[in-house]
Coordinates of C-alpha atoms and ligand atoms in Angstrom, one line a residue:
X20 CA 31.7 15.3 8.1
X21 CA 30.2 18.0 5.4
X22 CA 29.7 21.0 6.4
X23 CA 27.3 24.0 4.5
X24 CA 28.0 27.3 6.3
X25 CA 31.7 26.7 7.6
X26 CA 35.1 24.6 6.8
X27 CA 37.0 23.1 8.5
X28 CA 40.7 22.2 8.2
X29 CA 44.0 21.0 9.7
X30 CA 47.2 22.8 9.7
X31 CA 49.8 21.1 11.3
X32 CA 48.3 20.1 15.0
X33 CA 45.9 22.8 15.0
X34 CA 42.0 22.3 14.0
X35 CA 40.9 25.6 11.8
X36 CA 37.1 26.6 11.6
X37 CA 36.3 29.5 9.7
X38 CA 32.5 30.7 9.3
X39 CA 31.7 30.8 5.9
X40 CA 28.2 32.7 5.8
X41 CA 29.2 35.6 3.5
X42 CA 26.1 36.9 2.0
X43 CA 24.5 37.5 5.5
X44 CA 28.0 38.9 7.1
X45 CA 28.3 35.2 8.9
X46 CA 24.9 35.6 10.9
X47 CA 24.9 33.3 13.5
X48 CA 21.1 31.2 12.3
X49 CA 20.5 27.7 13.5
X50 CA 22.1 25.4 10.9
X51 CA 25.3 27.5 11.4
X52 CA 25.2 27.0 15.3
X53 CA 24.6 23.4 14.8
X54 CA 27.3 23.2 12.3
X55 CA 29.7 25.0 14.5
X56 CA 28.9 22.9 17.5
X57 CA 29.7 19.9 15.3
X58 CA 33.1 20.9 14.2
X59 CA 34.2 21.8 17.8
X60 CA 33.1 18.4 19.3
X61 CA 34.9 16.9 16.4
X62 CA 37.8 18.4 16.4
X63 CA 37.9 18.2 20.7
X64 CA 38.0 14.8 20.0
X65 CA 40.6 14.0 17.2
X66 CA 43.5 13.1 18.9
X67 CA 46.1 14.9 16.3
X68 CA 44.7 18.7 17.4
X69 CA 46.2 20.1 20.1
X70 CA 44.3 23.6 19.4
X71 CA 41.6 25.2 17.7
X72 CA 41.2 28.5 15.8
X73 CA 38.1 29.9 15.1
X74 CA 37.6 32.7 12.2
X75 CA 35.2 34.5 9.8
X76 CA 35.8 36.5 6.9
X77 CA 38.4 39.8 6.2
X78 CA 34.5 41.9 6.7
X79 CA 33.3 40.1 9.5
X80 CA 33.9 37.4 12.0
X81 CA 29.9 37.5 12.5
X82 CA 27.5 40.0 12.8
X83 CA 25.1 38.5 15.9
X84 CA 22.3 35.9 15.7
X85 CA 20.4 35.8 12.5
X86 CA 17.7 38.9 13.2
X87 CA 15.9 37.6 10.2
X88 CA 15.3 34.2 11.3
X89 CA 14.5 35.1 14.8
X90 CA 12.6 38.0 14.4
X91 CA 9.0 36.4 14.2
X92 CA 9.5 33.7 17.1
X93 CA 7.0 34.4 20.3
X94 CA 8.5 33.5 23.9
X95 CA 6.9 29.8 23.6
X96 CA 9.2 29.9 21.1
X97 CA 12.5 30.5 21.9
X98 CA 11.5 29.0 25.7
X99 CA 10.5 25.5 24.3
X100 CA 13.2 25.3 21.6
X101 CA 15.7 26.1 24.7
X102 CA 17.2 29.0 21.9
X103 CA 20.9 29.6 22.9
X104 CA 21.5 27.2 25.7
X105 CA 20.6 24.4 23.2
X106 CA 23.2 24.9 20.1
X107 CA 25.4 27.6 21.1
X108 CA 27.4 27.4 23.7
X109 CA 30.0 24.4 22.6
X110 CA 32.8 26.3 22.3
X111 CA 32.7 26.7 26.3
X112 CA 32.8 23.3 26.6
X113 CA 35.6 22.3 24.9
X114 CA 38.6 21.0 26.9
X115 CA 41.2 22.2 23.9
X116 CA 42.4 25.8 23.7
X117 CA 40.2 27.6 21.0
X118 CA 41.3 31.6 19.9
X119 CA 38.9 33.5 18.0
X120 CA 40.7 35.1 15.1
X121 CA 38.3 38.1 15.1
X122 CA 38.2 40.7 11.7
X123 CA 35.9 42.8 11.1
X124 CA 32.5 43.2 13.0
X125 CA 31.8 40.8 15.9
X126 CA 28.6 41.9 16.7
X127 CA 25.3 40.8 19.4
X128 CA 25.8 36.9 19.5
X129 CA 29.6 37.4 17.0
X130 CA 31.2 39.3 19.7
X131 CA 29.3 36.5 22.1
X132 CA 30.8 33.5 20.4
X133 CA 34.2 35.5 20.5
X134 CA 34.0 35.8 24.1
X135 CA 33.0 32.1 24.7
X136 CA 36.5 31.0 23.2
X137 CA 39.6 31.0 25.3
X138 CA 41.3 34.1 24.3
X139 CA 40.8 36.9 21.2
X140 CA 43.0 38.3 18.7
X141 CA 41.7 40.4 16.7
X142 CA 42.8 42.4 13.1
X143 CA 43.2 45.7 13.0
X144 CA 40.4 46.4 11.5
X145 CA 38.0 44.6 13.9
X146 CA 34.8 45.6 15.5
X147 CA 32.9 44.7 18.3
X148 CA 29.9 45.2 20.2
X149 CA 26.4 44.7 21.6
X150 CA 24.0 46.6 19.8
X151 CA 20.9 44.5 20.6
X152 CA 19.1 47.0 22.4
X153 CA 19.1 49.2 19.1
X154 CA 16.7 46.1 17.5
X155 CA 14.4 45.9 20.8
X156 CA 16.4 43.0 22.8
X157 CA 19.2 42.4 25.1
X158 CA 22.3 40.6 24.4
X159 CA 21.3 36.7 25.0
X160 CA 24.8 34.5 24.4
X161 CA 26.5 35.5 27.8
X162 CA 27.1 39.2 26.6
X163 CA 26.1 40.7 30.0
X164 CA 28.0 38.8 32.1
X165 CA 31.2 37.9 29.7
X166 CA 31.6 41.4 28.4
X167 CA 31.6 42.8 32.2
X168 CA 33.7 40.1 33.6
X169 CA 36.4 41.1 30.8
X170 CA 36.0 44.9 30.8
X171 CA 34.4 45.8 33.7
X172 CA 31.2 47.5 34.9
X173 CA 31.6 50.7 33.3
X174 CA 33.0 50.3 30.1
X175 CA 30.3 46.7 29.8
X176 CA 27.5 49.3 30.3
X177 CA 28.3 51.7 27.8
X178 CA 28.7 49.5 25.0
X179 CA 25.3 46.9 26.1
X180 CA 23.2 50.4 26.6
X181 CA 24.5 52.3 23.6
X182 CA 25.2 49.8 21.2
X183 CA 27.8 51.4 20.3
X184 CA 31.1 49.7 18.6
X185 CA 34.2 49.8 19.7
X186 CA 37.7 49.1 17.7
X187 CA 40.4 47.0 18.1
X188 CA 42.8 49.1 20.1
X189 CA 40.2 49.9 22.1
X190 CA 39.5 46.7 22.9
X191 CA 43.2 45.2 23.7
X192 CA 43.5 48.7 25.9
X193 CA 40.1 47.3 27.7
X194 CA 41.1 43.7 28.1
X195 CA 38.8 42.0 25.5
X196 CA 41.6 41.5 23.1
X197 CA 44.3 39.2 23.9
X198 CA 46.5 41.2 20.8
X199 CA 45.8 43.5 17.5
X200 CA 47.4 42.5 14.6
X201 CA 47.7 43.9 11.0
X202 CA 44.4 42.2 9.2
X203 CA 46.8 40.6 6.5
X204 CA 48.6 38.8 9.5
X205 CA 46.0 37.7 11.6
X206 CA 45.0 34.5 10.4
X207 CA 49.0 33.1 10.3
X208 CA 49.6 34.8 13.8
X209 CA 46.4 32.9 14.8
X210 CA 47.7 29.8 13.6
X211 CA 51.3 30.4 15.0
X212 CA 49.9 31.1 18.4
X213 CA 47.7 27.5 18.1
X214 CA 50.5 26.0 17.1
X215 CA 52.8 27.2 19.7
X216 CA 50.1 25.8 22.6
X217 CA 49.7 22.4 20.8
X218 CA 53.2 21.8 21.0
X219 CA 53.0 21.4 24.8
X220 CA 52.0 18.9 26.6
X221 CA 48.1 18.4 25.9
X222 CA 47.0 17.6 29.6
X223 CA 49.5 20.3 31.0
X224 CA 47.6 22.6 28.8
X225 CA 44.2 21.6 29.7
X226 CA 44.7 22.3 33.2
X227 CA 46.0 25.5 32.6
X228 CA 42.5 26.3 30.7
X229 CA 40.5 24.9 33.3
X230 CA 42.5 26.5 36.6
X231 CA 42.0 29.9 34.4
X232 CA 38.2 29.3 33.6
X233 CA 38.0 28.6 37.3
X234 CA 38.6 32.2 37.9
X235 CA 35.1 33.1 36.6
X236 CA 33.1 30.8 38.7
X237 CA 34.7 31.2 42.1
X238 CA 36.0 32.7 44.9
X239 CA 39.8 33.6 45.0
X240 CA 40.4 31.2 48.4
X241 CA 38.7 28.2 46.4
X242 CA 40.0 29.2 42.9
X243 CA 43.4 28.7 44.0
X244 CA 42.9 26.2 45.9
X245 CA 41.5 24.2 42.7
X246 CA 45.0 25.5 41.5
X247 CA 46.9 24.5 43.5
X248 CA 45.4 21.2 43.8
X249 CA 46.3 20.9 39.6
X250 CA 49.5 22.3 40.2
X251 CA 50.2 19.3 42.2
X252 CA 48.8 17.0 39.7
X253 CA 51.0 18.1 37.2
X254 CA 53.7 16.0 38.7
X255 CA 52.1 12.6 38.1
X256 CA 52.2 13.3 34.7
X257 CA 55.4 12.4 32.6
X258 CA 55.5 15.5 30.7
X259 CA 56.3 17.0 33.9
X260 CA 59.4 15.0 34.2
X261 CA 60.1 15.6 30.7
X262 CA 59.5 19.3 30.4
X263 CA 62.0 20.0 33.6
X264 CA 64.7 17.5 32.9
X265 CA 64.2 19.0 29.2
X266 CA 65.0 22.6 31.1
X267 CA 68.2 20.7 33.5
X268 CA 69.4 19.2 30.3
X269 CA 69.5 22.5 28.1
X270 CA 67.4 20.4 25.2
X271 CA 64.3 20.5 23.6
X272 CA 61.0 18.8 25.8
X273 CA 59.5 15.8 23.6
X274 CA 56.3 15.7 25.0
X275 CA 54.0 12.7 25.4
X276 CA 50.7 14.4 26.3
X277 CA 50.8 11.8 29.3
Ligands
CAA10 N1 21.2 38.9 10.9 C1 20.7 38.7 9.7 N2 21.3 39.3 8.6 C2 22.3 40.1 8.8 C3 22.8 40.3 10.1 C4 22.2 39.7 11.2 N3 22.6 39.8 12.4 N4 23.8 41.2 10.0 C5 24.0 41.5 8.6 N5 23.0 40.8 7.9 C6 22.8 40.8 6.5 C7 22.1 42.1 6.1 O1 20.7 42.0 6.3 C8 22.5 42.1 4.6 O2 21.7 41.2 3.9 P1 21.0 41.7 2.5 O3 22.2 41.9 1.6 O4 20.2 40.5 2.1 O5 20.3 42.9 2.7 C9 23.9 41.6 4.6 O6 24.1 40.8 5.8 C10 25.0 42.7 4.6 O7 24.7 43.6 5.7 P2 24.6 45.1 5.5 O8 24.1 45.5 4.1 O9 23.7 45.6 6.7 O10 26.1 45.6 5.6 P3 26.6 47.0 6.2 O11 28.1 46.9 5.9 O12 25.9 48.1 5.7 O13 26.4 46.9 7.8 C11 26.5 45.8 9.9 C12 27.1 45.9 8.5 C13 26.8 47.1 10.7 C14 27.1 44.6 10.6 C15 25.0 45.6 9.8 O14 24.7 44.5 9.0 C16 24.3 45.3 11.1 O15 24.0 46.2 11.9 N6 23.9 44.0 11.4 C17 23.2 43.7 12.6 C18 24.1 43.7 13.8 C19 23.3 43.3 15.0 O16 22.4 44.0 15.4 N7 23.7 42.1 15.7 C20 23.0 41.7 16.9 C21 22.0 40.6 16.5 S1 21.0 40.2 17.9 C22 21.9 39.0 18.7 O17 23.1 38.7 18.4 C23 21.3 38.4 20.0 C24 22.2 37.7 20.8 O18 22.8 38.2 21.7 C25 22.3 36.2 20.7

């Protein structure tokens, strides 16, 4: 599979995407959202990655949809070609753990596509925020409703009605970022922290994503009900057996992803 505005690699068990858009800080326009959505559905379904990690650049993991490109489209527009809903929103709907590796500004539909992914770390010298209602627009890839489900009310508003950026401390102290890291040692802490997740069972793990994403569509009674319903589960799998006997044995668990 070629790709124009991204790469993709493998490390070990872990699927790495990185934007590669450099000239228009990795605007999010339509090939690059097709590409993306690509690469993700690829590398959900290649049996030797356990975890993907998605990146940008050192200036800027992306700065928001392509302003440029969208600028001149009407409301028939965007409503027929179904924009958003129709090439973004893959990385929501991949069953492996994906961690946005975020440096530098994630902006409008970057901070967006950050959000989608299962958790953020972020560089030091990271930047996010929503300032579409500084170009005459509202944010249009979940930022409303994925920015206040992560920070809360308060703190969602500020940054969706200012437009104002905030940094990474800020954000780990507000609950978008997962952990801060020097820039220089993001991407390998990234990787490390992929790696880490693939190495357990693959099943065991998907559960865990899904019995977490449950939180955000439900109410507590049925979300832990849909927990505890997986929890169950778990032990008809064999890496249950072999993770606790593992732990009984004092050795290491040699997983099966069954
Ligand atoms: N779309 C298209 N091009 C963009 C872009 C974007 N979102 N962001 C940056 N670029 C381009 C610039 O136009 C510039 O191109 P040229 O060299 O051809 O002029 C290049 O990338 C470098 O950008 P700057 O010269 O502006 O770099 P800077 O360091 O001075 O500023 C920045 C960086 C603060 C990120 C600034 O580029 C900026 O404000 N970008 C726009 C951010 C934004 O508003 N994002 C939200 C988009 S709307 C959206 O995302 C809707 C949604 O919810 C889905």
């Amino acid at each position: 599979m070629s790709y124009e505005m991204l790469t993709v690699e493998h490390r070990g068990a872990v699927g790495l995407i990185q934007l590669n858009r450099p000239k228009a800080l990795n605007a999010l326009c339509a090939q690059l959202m097709q590409e993306l959505g690509r690469a993700v559905a690829v590398l959900d379904a290649d049996p030797a990655v356990g975890a993907i990690v998605l990146t940008g650049s050192e200036r800027a993991f992306a700065a928001g949809a392509d302003i440029k490109e969208m600028k001149d489209f009407t409301f028939a527009d965007v409503f027929a070609a179904n924009f958003i809903t129709r090439d973004w929103e893959h990385a929501t709907r991949v069953r492996k753990p994906i961690i946005a590796a975020v440096a530098g500004f994630a902006l409008g539909g970057g901070c967006e596509l950050a959000m989608m992914c299962d958790m953020i770390l972020a560089a030091d010298t990271a930047k996010f925020g929503q300032p579409e209602v500084t170009i005459g627009t509202i944010p249009g890839a979940g930022g409303t409703q994925r920015l206040t489900r992560f920070v809360g009310k308060s703190k969602a508003m500020h940054m969706v009605l200012t437009g104002e950026m905030i940094g990474a401390e800020e954000a780990e102290r507000i609950g978008l970022v997962a952990k801060v890291y020097p820039a220089a040692e993001l991407l390998e802490k990234a990787l490390e922290t992929a790696e880490k997740i693939a190495g357990f069972s693959r099943p065991i793990v998907a559960m865990a994503k899904e019995a977490v994403n449950k939180a955000y569509e439900t109410t507590l009674a049925e979300g832990v009900h849909f927990e505890r319903r997986l929890f169950h589960s778990t032990f008809a799998t064999s890496d249950q057996k072999e993770g606790m006997n593992a732990f009984a044995e004092k050795r290491k668990a040699d997983y099966k992803h069954a």
